[in-house]
Amino acid sequence: MSAVNRVWTLASRPEGRVSVDDFAMVEAPLDTGELAQGQVRVRNRLFAVAPTIRNWLNPPERAYRGSIPIGGAIMGMAGAEVLESRHPHYRPGDRMVALSRWEEFSILSPDQAAVPPFPVPPSTTFEEAMGALSPNSLTAYFGLIQIGRPKPGDTVVVSAAAGSVGSVVCQIARILGCRVVAIAGGADKCDWLKAVCGVDATIDYKSEDVAVRLRALCPDRIQIYFDNVGGEIMQAAVDHIAPRGTIVLCGQISAYDTGEPAPGPRDMMKLVYGRVRMEGFVVGDFIDQIEDARDRIRTWVASGELVVRTDVRAGFETLPSAFADLFSGRNQGALLVEA
Amino acid sequence: MSAVNRVWTLASRPEGRVSVDDFAMVEAPLDTGELAQGQVRVRNRLFAVAPTIRNWLNPPERAYRGSIPIGGAIMGMAGAEVLESRHPHYRPGDRMVALSRWEEFSILSPDQAAVPPFPVPPSTTFEEAMGALSPNSLTAYFGLIQIGRPKPGDTVVVSAAAGSVGSVVCQIARILGCRVVAIAGGADKCDWLKAVCGVDATIDYKSEDVAVRLRALCPDRIQIYFDNVGGEIMQAAVDHIAPRGTIVLCGQISAYDTGEPAPGPRDMMKLVYGRVRMEGFVVGDFIDQIEDARDRIRTWVASGELVVRTDVRAGFETLPSAFADLFSGRNQGALLVEA
């Protein structure tokens, strides 16, 4: 164990677009004190650089699940290895994916975590656990299946469809017999969605009018809209939702980096008369079904039906620049940084 | 049968607040021609003057379920008596509550109606059928039970709580063991809600800060918000909704008379992280369960647990002024006009 712990902290609250200058790396003395009962000391090995972290950079009055204070360590999911444990369920050498911090070593309290740690069995790499079997894949799985409740033949529209959640939603919807229309930015992403994810149609929001294309591509309207972005794309989908359609509220990435909250649909009467259900969810609500979900996902991956792409980068020091890339669409698949 | 048919028509589209001048009464020659197969000729006896009619006065581009053309008859639910029938299920003398028109005599096509007619048995008066057992009561019943899905002990907040839907929601919620907070305008309505409907607390939105009062009155937050109004009151309820809370989207009366659609919540991320469900519905979706619902409502009314107030006025010629009263809060209970 080295005597210092490198920690990425919040240097300033981003106003609008996040910048690498909003982060500062500090070298803190390594805490080697005795653990409290229920704590584990871990080495963070692989960090998930996820859009949701952007929410935690906001001030407390705009925070949803915690606001990182100025000077505080950045929170995020990480693949972590237990070094020392005073928790009855964890032993040194155990591996988990946990809500951790952007630092080399952390002390975690699994029982108090907002997102309970997921164990990573010896047969699974951190990259798999944070790729195909990651919280993002599970988010896609539970959001589509439990909230969207697709039936074969449904038209499912997915925004941010090339992302780590969206691309899994697209493929599970296809596997379940739905017609899938994927919205993504740029021809490369759209090509990949068609060629690899097997979606029925794509809309490139950077070069096409989403509302016009949705009307053209969804003659029976939209039974399920899986919303990762909010904003104008959500509005276009609401305007074309089928009677008794469902809007799965997963994320609002269009607003994360603007400094403004993402507003709801312009006309709520459409939801009344359309008998539309909009429902938010978080993956932690389905913890009791996670093993079943992982088994199904593993089977789909093994058969080649489901492809989960990861974008693994090296170097603890690259975390802020990897994070900034998220909001410029420069990543392809789940963005992971190895420490 | 008289030789003329008095008809209230749309003279001009209201911009904002509706006015009696937006309506014109015409005396049309009575259509005594032969009915087509499937049609019935009815005498409209009792008209339900309901806020939803306001939506049909909007131009087609802002219409949800039909837009009345300029010069066209006003549509609305009415208690109607069959005079003549070429429909296999209706005979002269049968009575029904049907989507009809503001005219003395109508020709209806029950099988093509957007809202199927409800039969009114001989033991039931039109006032009962359009009061306690009315589509509004059924809207309250199905919206609360099927969409809200209350559990005993839940805190249920109801807006426009003194209205014909809201007051029934309040009472059914109370009967089902919920804690009920009723939002209404004015001390008289609030007093009535406490004294007669048995709600636990009231908020007078005309004299109190709804957001502040909701926080004070709902220490465990809001499990179900039954939304009849939209706008700022909806926003205050969303801001205080419990995790996994439900927002029943029934109406948006705050916007009906403004000429502008009612927008959704300001910050959709609250719905994501809060795992909030917002769901619209229309009573016609539950047609197969209507007899059960009526039986339960009848039992509650007979035992005195449920009180349904009607405000019956006389005179076909008063329809527009009765309608304008709806939006100034001057009615108490379901507003009905006898022809």
mmCIF file of N, CA, C and O in Angstrom, chain B residues 1 23 62 113 117 136 148 173 185 207 212 217 238 257 262 268 280 299 301 308-309 313 335:
data_model
loop_
_atom_site.group_PDB
_atom_site.id
_atom_site.type_symbol
_atom_site.label_atom_id
_atom_site.label_comp_id
_atom_site.label_asym_id
_atom_site.label_seq_id
_atom_site.Cartn_x
_atom_site.Cartn_y
_atom_site.Cartn_z
ATOM 1 N N MET B 1 -94.254 15.851 -30.597
ATOM 2 C CA MET B 1 -92.965 16.389 -31.046
ATOM 3 C C MET B 1 -93.181 17.767 -31.679
ATOM 4 O O MET B 1 -94.032 17.928 -32.537
ATOM 5 N N PHE B 23 -71.627 31.454 -27.576
ATOM 6 C CA PHE B 23 -72.669 30.492 -27.917
ATOM 7 C C PHE B 23 -73.844 31.199 -28.593
ATOM 8 O O PHE B 23 -74.126 32.353 -28.282
ATOM 9 N N ARG B 62 -55.703 22.291 -31.546
ATOM 10 C CA ARG B 62 -55.547 22.152 -30.102
ATOM 11 C C ARG B 62 -56.599 21.209 -29.517
ATOM 12 O O ARG B 62 -56.856 21.194 -28.322
ATOM 13 N N ALA B 113 -70.231 5.899 -30.828
ATOM 14 C CA ALA B 113 -69.927 6.969 -29.883
ATOM 15 C C ALA B 113 -68.541 6.782 -29.278
ATOM 16 O O ALA B 113 -68.147 5.670 -28.940
ATOM 17 N N PRO B 117 -72.853 4.925 -24.544
ATOM 18 C CA PRO B 117 -73.930 5.337 -23.644
ATOM 19 C C PRO B 117 -74.031 4.387 -22.450
ATOM 20 O O PRO B 117 -73.744 3.200 -22.563
ATOM 21 N N ASN B 136 -68.701 11.219 -14.036
ATOM 22 C CA ASN B 136 -67.738 11.900 -13.166
ATOM 23 C C ASN B 136 -67.405 11.063 -11.936
ATOM 24 O O ASN B 136 -66.250 10.974 -11.527
ATOM 25 N N GLY B 148 -54.471 5.191 -9.356
ATOM 26 C CA GLY B 148 -53.790 5.556 -8.114
ATOM 27 C C GLY B 148 -53.400 4.363 -7.259
ATOM 28 O O GLY B 148 -52.359 4.357 -6.640
ATOM 29 N N ALA B 173 -61.231 7.774 -1.224
ATOM 30 C CA ALA B 173 -59.914 7.616 -0.583
ATOM 31 C C ALA B 173 -60.089 7.463 0.929
ATOM 32 O O ALA B 173 -59.460 6.610 1.559
ATOM 33 N N GLY B 185 -60.838 26.039 -3.677
ATOM 34 C CA GLY B 185 -60.784 27.496 -3.626
ATOM 35 C C GLY B 185 -61.895 28.075 -2.760
ATOM 36 O O GLY B 185 -63.061 27.992 -3.139
ATOM 37 N N SER B 207 -56.237 31.500 -0.662
ATOM 38 C CA SER B 207 -55.689 32.295 0.437
ATOM 39 C C SER B 207 -54.439 31.680 1.056
ATOM 40 O O SER B 207 -53.844 32.281 1.946
ATOM 41 N N VAL B 212 -46.264 25.428 0.600
ATOM 42 C CA VAL B 212 -45.936 25.486 2.035
ATOM 43 C C VAL B 212 -46.879 24.597 2.826
ATOM 44 O O VAL B 212 -46.462 23.828 3.702
ATOM 45 N N LEU B 217 -48.616 19.713 5.868
ATOM 46 C CA LEU B 217 -49.700 18.745 6.087
ATOM 47 C C LEU B 217 -49.313 17.316 5.719
ATOM 48 O O LEU B 217 -50.016 16.379 6.091
ATOM 49 N N VAL B 238 -45.902 17.737 -7.244
ATOM 50 C CA VAL B 238 -44.737 16.998 -7.755
ATOM 51 C C VAL B 238 -43.520 17.259 -6.864
ATOM 52 O O VAL B 238 -42.750 16.345 -6.552
ATOM 53 N N ASP B 257 -59.161 27.190 -19.776
ATOM 54 C CA ASP B 257 -59.764 28.461 -20.132
ATOM 55 C C ASP B 257 -58.717 29.535 -20.408
ATOM 56 O O ASP B 257 -59.026 30.711 -20.403
ATOM 57 N N ALA B 262 -51.466 23.029 -20.906
ATOM 58 C CA ALA B 262 -50.908 22.925 -19.558
ATOM 59 C C ALA B 262 -49.595 22.157 -19.625
ATOM 60 O O ALA B 262 -49.581 21.002 -20.015
ATOM 61 N N MET B 268 -38.028 16.955 -14.937
ATOM 62 C CA MET B 268 -38.359 15.540 -15.102
ATOM 63 C C MET B 268 -37.418 14.620 -14.322
ATOM 64 O O MET B 268 -37.763 13.481 -14.039
ATOM 65 N N GLY B 280 -52.227 9.066 -17.315
ATOM 66 C CA GLY B 280 -53.526 9.577 -17.729
ATOM 67 C C GLY B 280 -54.500 8.434 -17.932
ATOM 68 O O GLY B 280 -54.112 7.276 -18.062
ATOM 69 N N THR B 299 -73.794 1.347 -2.840
ATOM 70 C CA THR B 299 -73.731 0.884 -1.453
ATOM 71 C C THR B 299 -73.211 1.991 -0.537
ATOM 72 O O THR B 299 -73.739 2.228 0.548
ATOM 73 N N VAL B 301 -73.317 5.192 -1.080
ATOM 74 C CA VAL B 301 -74.305 6.279 -0.997
ATOM 75 C C VAL B 301 -75.433 5.871 -0.040
ATOM 76 O O VAL B 301 -75.857 6.653 0.819
ATOM 77 N N VAL B 308 -72.836 12.693 -2.759
ATOM 78 C CA VAL B 308 -72.578 13.294 -4.066
ATOM 79 C C VAL B 308 -73.552 14.449 -4.246
ATOM 80 O O VAL B 308 -74.769 14.276 -4.168
ATOM 81 N N ARG B 309 -72.986 15.608 -4.460
ATOM 82 C CA ARG B 309 -73.768 16.825 -4.527
ATOM 83 C C ARG B 309 -74.040 17.163 -5.980
ATOM 84 O O ARG B 309 -73.141 17.077 -6.823
ATOM 85 N N ARG B 313 -80.024 23.021 -12.372
ATOM 86 C CA ARG B 313 -80.634 24.289 -12.776
ATOM 87 C C ARG B 313 -81.684 24.011 -13.847
ATOM 88 O O ARG B 313 -81.603 23.001 -14.551
ATOM 89 N N LEU B 335 -72.773 20.073 -12.054
ATOM 90 C CA LEU B 335 -73.696 21.082 -12.567
ATOM 91 C C LEU B 335 -74.552 20.442 -13.665
ATOM 92 O O LEU B 335 -74.036 19.978 -14.677
#
